[in-house]
Short mmCIF file of C-alpha atoms in Angstrom, two decimals:
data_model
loop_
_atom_site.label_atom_id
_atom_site.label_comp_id
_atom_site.label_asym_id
_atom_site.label_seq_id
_atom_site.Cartn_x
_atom_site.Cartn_y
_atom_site.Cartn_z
CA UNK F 6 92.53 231.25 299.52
CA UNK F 7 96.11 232.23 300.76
CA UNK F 8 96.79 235.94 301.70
CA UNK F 9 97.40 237.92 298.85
CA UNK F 10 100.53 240.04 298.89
CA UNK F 11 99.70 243.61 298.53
CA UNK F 12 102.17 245.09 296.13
CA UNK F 13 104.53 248.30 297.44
CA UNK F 14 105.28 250.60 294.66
CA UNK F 15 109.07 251.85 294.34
CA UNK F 16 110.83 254.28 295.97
CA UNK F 17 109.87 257.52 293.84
CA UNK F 18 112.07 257.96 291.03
CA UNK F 19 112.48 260.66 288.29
CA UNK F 20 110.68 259.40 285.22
CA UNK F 21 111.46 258.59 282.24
CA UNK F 22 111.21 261.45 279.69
CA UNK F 23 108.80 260.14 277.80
CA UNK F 24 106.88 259.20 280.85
CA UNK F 25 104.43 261.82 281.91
CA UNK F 26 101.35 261.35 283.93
CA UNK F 27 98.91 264.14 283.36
CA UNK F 28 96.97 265.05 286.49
CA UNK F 29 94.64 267.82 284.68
CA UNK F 30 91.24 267.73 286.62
CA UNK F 31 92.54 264.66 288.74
CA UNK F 32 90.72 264.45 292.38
CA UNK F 33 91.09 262.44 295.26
CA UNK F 34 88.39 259.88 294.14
CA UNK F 35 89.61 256.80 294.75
CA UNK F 36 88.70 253.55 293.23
CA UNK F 37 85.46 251.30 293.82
CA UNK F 38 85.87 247.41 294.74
CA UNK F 39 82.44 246.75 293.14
CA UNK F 40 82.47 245.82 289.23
CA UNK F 41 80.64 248.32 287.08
CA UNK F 42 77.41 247.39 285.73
CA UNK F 43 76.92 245.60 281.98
CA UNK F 44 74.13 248.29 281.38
CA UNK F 45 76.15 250.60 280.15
CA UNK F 46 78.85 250.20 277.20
CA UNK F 47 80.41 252.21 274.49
CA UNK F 48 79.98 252.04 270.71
CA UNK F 49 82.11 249.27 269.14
CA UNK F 50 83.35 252.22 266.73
CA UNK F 51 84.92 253.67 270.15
CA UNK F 52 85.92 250.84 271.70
CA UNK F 53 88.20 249.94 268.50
CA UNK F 54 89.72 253.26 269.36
CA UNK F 55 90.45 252.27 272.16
CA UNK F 56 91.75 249.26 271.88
CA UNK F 57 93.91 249.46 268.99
CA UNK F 58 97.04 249.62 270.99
CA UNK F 59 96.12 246.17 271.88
CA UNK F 60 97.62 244.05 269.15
CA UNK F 61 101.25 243.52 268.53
CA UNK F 62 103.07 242.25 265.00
CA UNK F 63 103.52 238.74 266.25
CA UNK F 64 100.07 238.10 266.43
CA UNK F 65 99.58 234.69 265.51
CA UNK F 66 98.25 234.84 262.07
CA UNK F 67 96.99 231.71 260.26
CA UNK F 68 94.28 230.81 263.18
CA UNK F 69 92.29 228.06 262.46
CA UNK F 70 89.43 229.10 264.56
CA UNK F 71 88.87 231.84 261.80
CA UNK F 72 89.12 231.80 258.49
CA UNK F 73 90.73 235.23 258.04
CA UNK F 74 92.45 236.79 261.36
CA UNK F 75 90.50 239.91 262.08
CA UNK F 76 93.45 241.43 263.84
CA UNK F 77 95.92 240.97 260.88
CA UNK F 78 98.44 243.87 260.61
CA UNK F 79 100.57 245.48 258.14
CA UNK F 80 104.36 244.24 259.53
CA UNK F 81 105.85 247.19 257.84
CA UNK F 82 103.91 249.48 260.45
CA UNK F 83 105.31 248.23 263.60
CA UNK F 84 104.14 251.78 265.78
CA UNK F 85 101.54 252.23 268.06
CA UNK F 86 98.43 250.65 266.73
CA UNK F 87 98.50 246.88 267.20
CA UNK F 88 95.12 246.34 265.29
CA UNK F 89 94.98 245.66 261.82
CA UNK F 90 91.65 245.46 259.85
CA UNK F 91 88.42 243.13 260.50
CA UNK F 92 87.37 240.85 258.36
CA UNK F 93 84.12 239.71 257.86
CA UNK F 94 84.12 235.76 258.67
CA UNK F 95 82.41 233.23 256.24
CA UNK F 96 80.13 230.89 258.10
CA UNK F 97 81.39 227.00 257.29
CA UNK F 98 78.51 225.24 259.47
CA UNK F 99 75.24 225.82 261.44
CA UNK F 100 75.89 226.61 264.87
CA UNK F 101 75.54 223.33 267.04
CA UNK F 102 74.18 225.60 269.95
CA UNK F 103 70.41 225.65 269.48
CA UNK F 104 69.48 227.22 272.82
CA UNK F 105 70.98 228.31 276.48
CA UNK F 106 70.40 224.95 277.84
CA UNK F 107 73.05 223.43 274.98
CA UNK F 108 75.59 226.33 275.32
CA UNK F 109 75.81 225.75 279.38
CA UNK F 110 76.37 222.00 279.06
CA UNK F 111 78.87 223.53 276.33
CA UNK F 112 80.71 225.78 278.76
CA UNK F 113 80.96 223.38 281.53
CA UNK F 114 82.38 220.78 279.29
CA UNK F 115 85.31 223.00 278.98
CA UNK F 116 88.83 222.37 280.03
CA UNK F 117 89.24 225.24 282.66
CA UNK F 118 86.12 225.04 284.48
CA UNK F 119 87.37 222.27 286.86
CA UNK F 120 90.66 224.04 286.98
CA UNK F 121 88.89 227.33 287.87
CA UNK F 122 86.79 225.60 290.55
CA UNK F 123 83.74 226.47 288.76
CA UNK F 124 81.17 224.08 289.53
CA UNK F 125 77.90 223.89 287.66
CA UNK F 126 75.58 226.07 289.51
CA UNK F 127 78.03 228.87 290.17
CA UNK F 128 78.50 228.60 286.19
CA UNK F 129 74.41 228.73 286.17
CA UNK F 130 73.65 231.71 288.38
CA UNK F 131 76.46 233.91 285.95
CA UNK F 132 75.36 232.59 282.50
CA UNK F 133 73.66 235.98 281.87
CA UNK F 134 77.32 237.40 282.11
CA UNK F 135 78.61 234.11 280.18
CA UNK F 136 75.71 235.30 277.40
CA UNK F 137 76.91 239.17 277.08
CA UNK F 138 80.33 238.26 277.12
CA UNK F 139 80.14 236.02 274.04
CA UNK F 140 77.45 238.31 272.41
CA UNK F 141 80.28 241.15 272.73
CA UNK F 142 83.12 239.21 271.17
CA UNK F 143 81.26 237.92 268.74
CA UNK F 144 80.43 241.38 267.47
CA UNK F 145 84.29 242.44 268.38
CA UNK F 146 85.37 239.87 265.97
CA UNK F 147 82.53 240.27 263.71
CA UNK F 148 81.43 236.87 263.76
CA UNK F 149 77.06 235.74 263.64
CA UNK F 150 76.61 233.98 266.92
CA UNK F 151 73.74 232.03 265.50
CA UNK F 152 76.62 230.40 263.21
CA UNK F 153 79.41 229.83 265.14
CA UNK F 154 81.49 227.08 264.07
CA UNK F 155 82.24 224.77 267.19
CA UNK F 156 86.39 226.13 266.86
CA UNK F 157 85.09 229.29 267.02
CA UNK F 158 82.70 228.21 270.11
CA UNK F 159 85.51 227.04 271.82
CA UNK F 160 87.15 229.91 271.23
CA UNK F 161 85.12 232.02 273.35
CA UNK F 162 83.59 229.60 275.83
CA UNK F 163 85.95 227.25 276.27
CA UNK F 164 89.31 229.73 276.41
CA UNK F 165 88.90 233.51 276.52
CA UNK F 166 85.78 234.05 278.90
CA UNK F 167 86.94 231.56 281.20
CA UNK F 168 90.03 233.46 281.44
CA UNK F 169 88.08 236.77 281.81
CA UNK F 170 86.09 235.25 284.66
CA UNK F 171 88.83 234.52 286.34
CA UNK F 172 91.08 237.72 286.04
CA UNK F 173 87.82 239.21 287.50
CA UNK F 174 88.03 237.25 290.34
CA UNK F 175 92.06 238.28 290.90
CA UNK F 176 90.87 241.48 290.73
CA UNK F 177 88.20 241.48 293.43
CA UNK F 178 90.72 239.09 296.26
CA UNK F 179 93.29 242.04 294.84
CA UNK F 180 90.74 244.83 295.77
CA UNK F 181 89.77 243.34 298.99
CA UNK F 182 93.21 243.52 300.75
CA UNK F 183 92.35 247.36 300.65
CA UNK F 184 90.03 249.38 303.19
CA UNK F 185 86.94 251.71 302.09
CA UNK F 186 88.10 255.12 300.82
CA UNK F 187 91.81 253.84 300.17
CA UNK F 188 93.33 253.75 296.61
CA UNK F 189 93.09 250.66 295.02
CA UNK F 190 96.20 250.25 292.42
CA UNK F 191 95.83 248.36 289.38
CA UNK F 192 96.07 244.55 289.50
CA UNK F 193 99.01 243.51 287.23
CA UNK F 194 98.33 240.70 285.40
CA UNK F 195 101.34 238.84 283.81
CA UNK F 196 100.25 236.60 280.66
CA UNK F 197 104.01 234.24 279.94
CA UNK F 198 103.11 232.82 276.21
CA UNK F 199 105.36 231.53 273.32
CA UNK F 200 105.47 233.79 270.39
CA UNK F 201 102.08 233.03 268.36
CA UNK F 202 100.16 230.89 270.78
CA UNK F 203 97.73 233.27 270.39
CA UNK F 204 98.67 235.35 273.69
CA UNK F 205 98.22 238.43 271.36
CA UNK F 206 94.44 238.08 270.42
CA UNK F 207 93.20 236.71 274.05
CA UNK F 208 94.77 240.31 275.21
CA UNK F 209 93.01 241.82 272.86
CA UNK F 210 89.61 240.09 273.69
CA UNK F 211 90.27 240.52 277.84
CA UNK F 212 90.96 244.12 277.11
CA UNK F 213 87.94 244.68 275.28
CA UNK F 214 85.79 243.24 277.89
CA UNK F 215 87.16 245.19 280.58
CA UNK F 216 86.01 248.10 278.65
CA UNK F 217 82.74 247.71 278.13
CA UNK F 218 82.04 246.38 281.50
CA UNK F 219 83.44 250.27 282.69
CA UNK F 220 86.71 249.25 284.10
CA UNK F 221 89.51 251.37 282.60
CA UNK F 222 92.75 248.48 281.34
CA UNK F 223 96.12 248.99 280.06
CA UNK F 224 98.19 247.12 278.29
CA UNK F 225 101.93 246.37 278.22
CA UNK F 226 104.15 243.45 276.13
CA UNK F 227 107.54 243.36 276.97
CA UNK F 228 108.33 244.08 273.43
CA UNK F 229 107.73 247.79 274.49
CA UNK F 230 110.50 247.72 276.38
CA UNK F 231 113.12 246.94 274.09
CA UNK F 232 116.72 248.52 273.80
CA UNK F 233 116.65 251.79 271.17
CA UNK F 234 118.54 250.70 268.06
CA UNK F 235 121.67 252.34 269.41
CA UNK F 236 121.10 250.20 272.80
CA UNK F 237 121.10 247.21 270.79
CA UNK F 238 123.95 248.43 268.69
CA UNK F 239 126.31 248.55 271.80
CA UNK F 240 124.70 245.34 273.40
CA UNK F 241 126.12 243.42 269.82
CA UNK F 242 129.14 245.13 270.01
CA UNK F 243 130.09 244.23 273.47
CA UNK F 244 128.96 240.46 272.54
CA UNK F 245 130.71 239.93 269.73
CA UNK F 246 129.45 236.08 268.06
CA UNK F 247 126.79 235.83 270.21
CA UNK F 248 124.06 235.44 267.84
CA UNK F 249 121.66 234.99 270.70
CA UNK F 250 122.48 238.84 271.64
CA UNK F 251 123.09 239.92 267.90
CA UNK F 252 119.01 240.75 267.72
CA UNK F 253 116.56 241.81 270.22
CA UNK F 254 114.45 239.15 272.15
CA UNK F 255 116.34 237.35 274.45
CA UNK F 256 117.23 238.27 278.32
CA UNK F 257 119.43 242.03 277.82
CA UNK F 258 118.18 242.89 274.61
CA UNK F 259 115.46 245.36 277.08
CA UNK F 260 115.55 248.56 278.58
CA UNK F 261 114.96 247.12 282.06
CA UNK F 262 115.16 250.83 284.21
CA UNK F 263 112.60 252.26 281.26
CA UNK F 264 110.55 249.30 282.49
CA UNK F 265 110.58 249.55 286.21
CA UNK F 266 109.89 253.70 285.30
CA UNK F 267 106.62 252.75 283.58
CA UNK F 268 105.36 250.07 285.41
CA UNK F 269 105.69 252.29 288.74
CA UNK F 270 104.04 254.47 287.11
CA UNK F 271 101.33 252.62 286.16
CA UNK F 272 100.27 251.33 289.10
CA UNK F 273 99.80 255.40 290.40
CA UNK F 274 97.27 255.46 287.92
CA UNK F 275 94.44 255.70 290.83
CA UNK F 276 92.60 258.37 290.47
CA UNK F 277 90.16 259.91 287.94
CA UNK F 278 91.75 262.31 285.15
CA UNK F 279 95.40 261.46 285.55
CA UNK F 280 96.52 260.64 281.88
CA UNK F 281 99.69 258.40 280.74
CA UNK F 282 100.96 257.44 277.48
CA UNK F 283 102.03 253.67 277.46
CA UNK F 284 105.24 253.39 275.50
CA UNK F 285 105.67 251.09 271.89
CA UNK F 286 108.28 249.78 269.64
CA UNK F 287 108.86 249.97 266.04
CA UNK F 288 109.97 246.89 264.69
CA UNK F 289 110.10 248.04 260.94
CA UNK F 290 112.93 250.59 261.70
CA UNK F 291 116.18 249.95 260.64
CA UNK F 292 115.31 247.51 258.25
CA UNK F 293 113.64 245.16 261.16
CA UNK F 294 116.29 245.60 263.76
CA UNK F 295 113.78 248.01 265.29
CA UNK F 296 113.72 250.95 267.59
CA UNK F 297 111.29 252.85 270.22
CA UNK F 298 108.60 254.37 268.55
CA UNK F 299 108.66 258.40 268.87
CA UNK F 300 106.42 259.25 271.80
CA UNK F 301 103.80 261.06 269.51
CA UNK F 302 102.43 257.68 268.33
CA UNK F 303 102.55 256.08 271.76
CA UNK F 304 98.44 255.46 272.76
CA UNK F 305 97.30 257.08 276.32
CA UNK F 306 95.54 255.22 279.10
CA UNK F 307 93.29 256.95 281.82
CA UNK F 308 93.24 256.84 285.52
CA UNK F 309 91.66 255.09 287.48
CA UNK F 310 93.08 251.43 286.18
CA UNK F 311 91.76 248.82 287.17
CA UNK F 312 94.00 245.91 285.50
CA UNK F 313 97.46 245.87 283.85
CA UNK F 314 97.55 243.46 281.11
CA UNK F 315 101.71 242.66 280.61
CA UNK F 316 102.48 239.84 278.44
CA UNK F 317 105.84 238.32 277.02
CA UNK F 318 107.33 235.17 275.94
CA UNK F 319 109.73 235.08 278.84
CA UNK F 320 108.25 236.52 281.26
CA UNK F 321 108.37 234.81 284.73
CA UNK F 322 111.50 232.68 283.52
CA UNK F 323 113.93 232.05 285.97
CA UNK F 324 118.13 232.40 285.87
CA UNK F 325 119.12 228.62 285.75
CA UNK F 326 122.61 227.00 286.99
CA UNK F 327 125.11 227.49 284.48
CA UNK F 328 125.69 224.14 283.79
CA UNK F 329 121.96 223.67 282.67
CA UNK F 330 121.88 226.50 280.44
CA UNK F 331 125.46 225.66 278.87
CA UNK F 332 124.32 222.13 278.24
CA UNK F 333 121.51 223.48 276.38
CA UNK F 334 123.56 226.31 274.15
CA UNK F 335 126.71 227.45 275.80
CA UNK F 336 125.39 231.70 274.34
CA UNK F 337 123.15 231.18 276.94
CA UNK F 338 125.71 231.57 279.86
CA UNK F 339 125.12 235.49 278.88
CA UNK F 340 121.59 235.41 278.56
CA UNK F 341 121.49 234.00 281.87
CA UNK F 342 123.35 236.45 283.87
CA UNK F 343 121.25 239.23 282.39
CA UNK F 344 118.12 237.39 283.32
CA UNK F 345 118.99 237.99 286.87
CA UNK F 346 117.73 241.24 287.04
CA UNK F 347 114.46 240.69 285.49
CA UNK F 348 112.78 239.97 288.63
CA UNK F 349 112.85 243.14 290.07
CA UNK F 350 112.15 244.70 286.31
CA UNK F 351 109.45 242.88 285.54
CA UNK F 352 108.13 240.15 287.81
CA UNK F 353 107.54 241.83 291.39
CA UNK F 354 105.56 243.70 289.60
CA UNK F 355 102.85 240.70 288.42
CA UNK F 356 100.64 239.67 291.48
CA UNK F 357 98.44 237.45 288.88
CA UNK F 358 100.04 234.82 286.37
CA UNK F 359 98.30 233.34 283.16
CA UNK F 360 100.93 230.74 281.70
CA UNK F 361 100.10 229.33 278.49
CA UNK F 362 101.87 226.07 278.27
CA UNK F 363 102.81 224.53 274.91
CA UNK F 364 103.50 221.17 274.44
CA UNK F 365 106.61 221.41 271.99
CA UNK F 366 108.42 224.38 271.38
CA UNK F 367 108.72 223.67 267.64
CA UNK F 368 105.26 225.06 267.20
CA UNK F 369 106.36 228.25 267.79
CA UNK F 370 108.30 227.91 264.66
CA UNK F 371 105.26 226.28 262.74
CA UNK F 372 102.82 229.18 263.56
CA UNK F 373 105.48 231.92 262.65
CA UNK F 374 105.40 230.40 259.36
CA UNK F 375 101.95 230.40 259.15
CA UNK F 376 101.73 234.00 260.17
CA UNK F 377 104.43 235.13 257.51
CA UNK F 378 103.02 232.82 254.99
CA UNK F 379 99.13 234.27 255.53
CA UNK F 380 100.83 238.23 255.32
CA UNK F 381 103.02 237.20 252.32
CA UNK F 382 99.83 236.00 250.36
CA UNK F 383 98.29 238.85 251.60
CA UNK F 384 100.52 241.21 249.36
CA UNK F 385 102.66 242.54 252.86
CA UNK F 386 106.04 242.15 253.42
CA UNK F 387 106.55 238.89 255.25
CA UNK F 388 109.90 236.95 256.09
CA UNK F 389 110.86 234.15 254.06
CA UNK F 390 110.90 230.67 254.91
CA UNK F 391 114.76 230.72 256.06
CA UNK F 392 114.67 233.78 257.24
CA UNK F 393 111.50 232.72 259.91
CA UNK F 394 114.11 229.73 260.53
CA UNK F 395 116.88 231.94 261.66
CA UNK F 396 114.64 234.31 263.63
CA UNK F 397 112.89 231.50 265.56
CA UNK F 398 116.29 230.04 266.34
CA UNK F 399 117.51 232.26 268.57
CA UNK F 400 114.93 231.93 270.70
CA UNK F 401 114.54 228.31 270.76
CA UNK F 402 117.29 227.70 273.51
CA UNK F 403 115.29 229.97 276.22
CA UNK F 404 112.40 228.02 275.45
CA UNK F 405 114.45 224.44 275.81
CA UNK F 406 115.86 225.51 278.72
CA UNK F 407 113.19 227.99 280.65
CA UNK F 408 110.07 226.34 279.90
CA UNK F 409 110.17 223.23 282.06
CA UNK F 410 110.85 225.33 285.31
CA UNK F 411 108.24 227.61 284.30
CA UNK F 412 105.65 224.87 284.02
CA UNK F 413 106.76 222.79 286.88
CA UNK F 414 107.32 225.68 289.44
CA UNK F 415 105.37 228.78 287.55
CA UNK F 416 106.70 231.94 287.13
CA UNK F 417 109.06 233.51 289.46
CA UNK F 418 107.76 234.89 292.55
CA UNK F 419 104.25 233.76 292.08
CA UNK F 420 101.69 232.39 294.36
CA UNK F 421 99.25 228.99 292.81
CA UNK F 422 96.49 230.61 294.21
CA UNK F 423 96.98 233.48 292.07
CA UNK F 424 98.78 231.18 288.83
CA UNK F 425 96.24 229.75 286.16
CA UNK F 426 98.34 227.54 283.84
CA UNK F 427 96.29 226.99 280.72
CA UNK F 428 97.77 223.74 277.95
CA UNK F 429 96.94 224.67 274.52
CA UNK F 430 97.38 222.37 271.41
CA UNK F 431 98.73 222.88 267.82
CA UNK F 432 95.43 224.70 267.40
CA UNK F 433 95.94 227.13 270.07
CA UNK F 434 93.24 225.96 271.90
CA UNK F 435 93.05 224.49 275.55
CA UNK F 436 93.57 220.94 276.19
CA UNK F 437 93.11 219.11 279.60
CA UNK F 438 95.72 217.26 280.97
CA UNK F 439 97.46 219.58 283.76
#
């Protein structure tokens, strides 16, 4: 492997208002390299606590790989908690897994096991882990793992414990570069996803699994950092017919000094007892257009953190010539510009990339139908067919003209030893061929 890059926090800069890091009780502990032990986990009652903050309202509903999306939410409740209910999931066919020696030849059939370099006996001396880590998300997502169907297998096996093994292994080459008795900041993870690929849920899972392995994890979307409603009100009014700008998503739609605030202050999260409330967004307010939640409703994280999970649809996208970017959808000469300063927001930030890579972009606008069709025949507010149109349309030039740099040169600023770039189909689940 090629020498990580250690990150430097900022310069030390007032926070935020809203950003307070309680030190109450807080010594000069500092963190361990060594993983905690599996012996030891909390209730799934309390680990649902914990995790709530985990889920956010474009969450892919309409899954295939389950019947009815345990992490559906309530769209008109856009603050703080980013888990909806569970659902109990209906078994549709016997498990094809009859015994350990079937599920191993099952896990090392999957995609990312060459791409991880995991060979067959490395796979064989963890499958204890490979067992407790499905056994766990099986109860997360209420599911019988005697009767998983093989979606759902795949599911765990095949996508999101793969991807947990491996952001364990960032983790220990990230706590490496550090000596014995120095403080160890949080690895920041950055996960760059269409909108409901599914980036959502695999947070969720990764999350939980950091918790009950002991290791304290936070996590971020760039959705968080959106303008206030009066931000966005001035950012429309000063580009007037931009329709790409008229909404928040796209590249100056976000509060990029709130973000460099939190994210510094994240990563001083080292010791044991300091305290931080992670900031959220209320999409319901203003009839959609949204605004930061009130700081009351914002969830708190404790030090010492271990991981940083930050995901986004654009993160890692790079500022393009302005020919490209014109050719593609002449709004996006604005867009651009703005997205110059994202790197120092946002992506300096990341030392660890997980890309999703979609194969057409006009899935992102079939599985936000799905989603609002599944919350509509739910009895929740949902948008409308058109309406999904027009919101997935602003968004589709970034994708058309982002995506191929992204996937043919990764994010920006980021090392391939430290880059997993996952292809997932129209099923959201991965697919060789990268």
């Amino acid at each position: 492997m090629a020498a990580f890059t250690t990150h430097t926090p900022c310069q030390a800069t007032p926070l935020h208002p809203n950003i307070k890091i309680s030190t109450q009780n807080a010594n000069t502990k500092t963190v361990h390299k060594s993983t905690s032990s599996l012996h030891h986990y909390p209730s799934i009652s309390s680990l649902f606590s914990q995790t709530k903050s985990t889920l956010f309202s474009n969450s892919g509903s309409g899954s295939s790989w389950l019947q009815h999306n345990p992490l559906h939410r309530d769209a008109s409740s856009g603050v703080g908690s980013r888990q909806g209910p569970i659902y109990s999931v209906s078994r549709t066919k016997p498990a094809e897994v009859a015994s350990v020696e079937d599920l191993f030849e099952f896990i090392c059939s999957g995609p990312l096991v060459d791409k991880m370099g995991l060979t067959q006996e490395k796979v064989a001396e963890s499958i204890d882990k490979w067992l407790f880590y499905g056994s766990k998300l099986c109860r997360l997502f209420q599911l019988d793992e005697l009767y998983l169907t093989t979606p759902q297998k795949a599911r765990f096996y095949h996508y999101y414990i793969p991807v947990f093994v491996w952001c364990e292994d960032q983790i220990s080459q990230h706590a490496s570069k550090f000596k014995d008795g120095e403080e160890i900041p949080p690895l920041v993870i950055g996960f760059s996803a269409p909108q409901g690929c599914g980036k959502t849920t695999l947070v969720f899972a990764l999350d939980y699994l950091f918790r009950i392995t002991g290791r304290n994890s936070a996590t971020l979307s760039i959705d968080d950092f959106y303008l206030t409603a009066e931000g966005q009100a001035e950012l429309r009014e000063q580009n007037p017919g931009n329709t790409l700008l008229e909404l928040r998503g796209n590249a100056g739609s976000h509060d990029l000094p709130f973000s460099v605030e939190t994210l510094t202050a994240l990563t001083k999260l080292t010791k044991e007892g300091m305290k931080m409330k992670l900031p959220r967004y209320d999409k319901s307010a203003y009839g959609g257009r949204g605004d930061r939640a009130d700081s009351s409703t914002w969830p708190e994280v404790e030090g010492p953190l271990t991981v940083v999970l930050y995901e986004g649809w654009m993160l890692g996208f790079k500022p393009l010539a302005n020919e490209v970017v014109k050719a593609v959808d002449p709004q996006l000469e604005r867009v651009n510009k703005n997205l110059e300063a994202y790197y120092d927001a946002w992506d300096k930030f990341i030392k660890a990339w997980i890309v999703i890579k979609i194969q057409d972009p006009s899935c992102v606008y079939q599985w936000r139908l799905q989603a609002e069709t599944a919350m509509r025949q739910a009895g929740k507010p949902g948008m409308s067919d058109e309406e999904v149109k027009d919101f997935v349309s602003r968004y589709l030039p970034a994708y058309k003209a982002y995506l191929p740099t992204l996937y043919s040169e990764g994010p920006n600023g980021s090392h391939p030893n430290h880059l997993l770039l996952i292809e997932i189909d129209e099923a959201r689940n991965p697919i060789l061929g990268i």
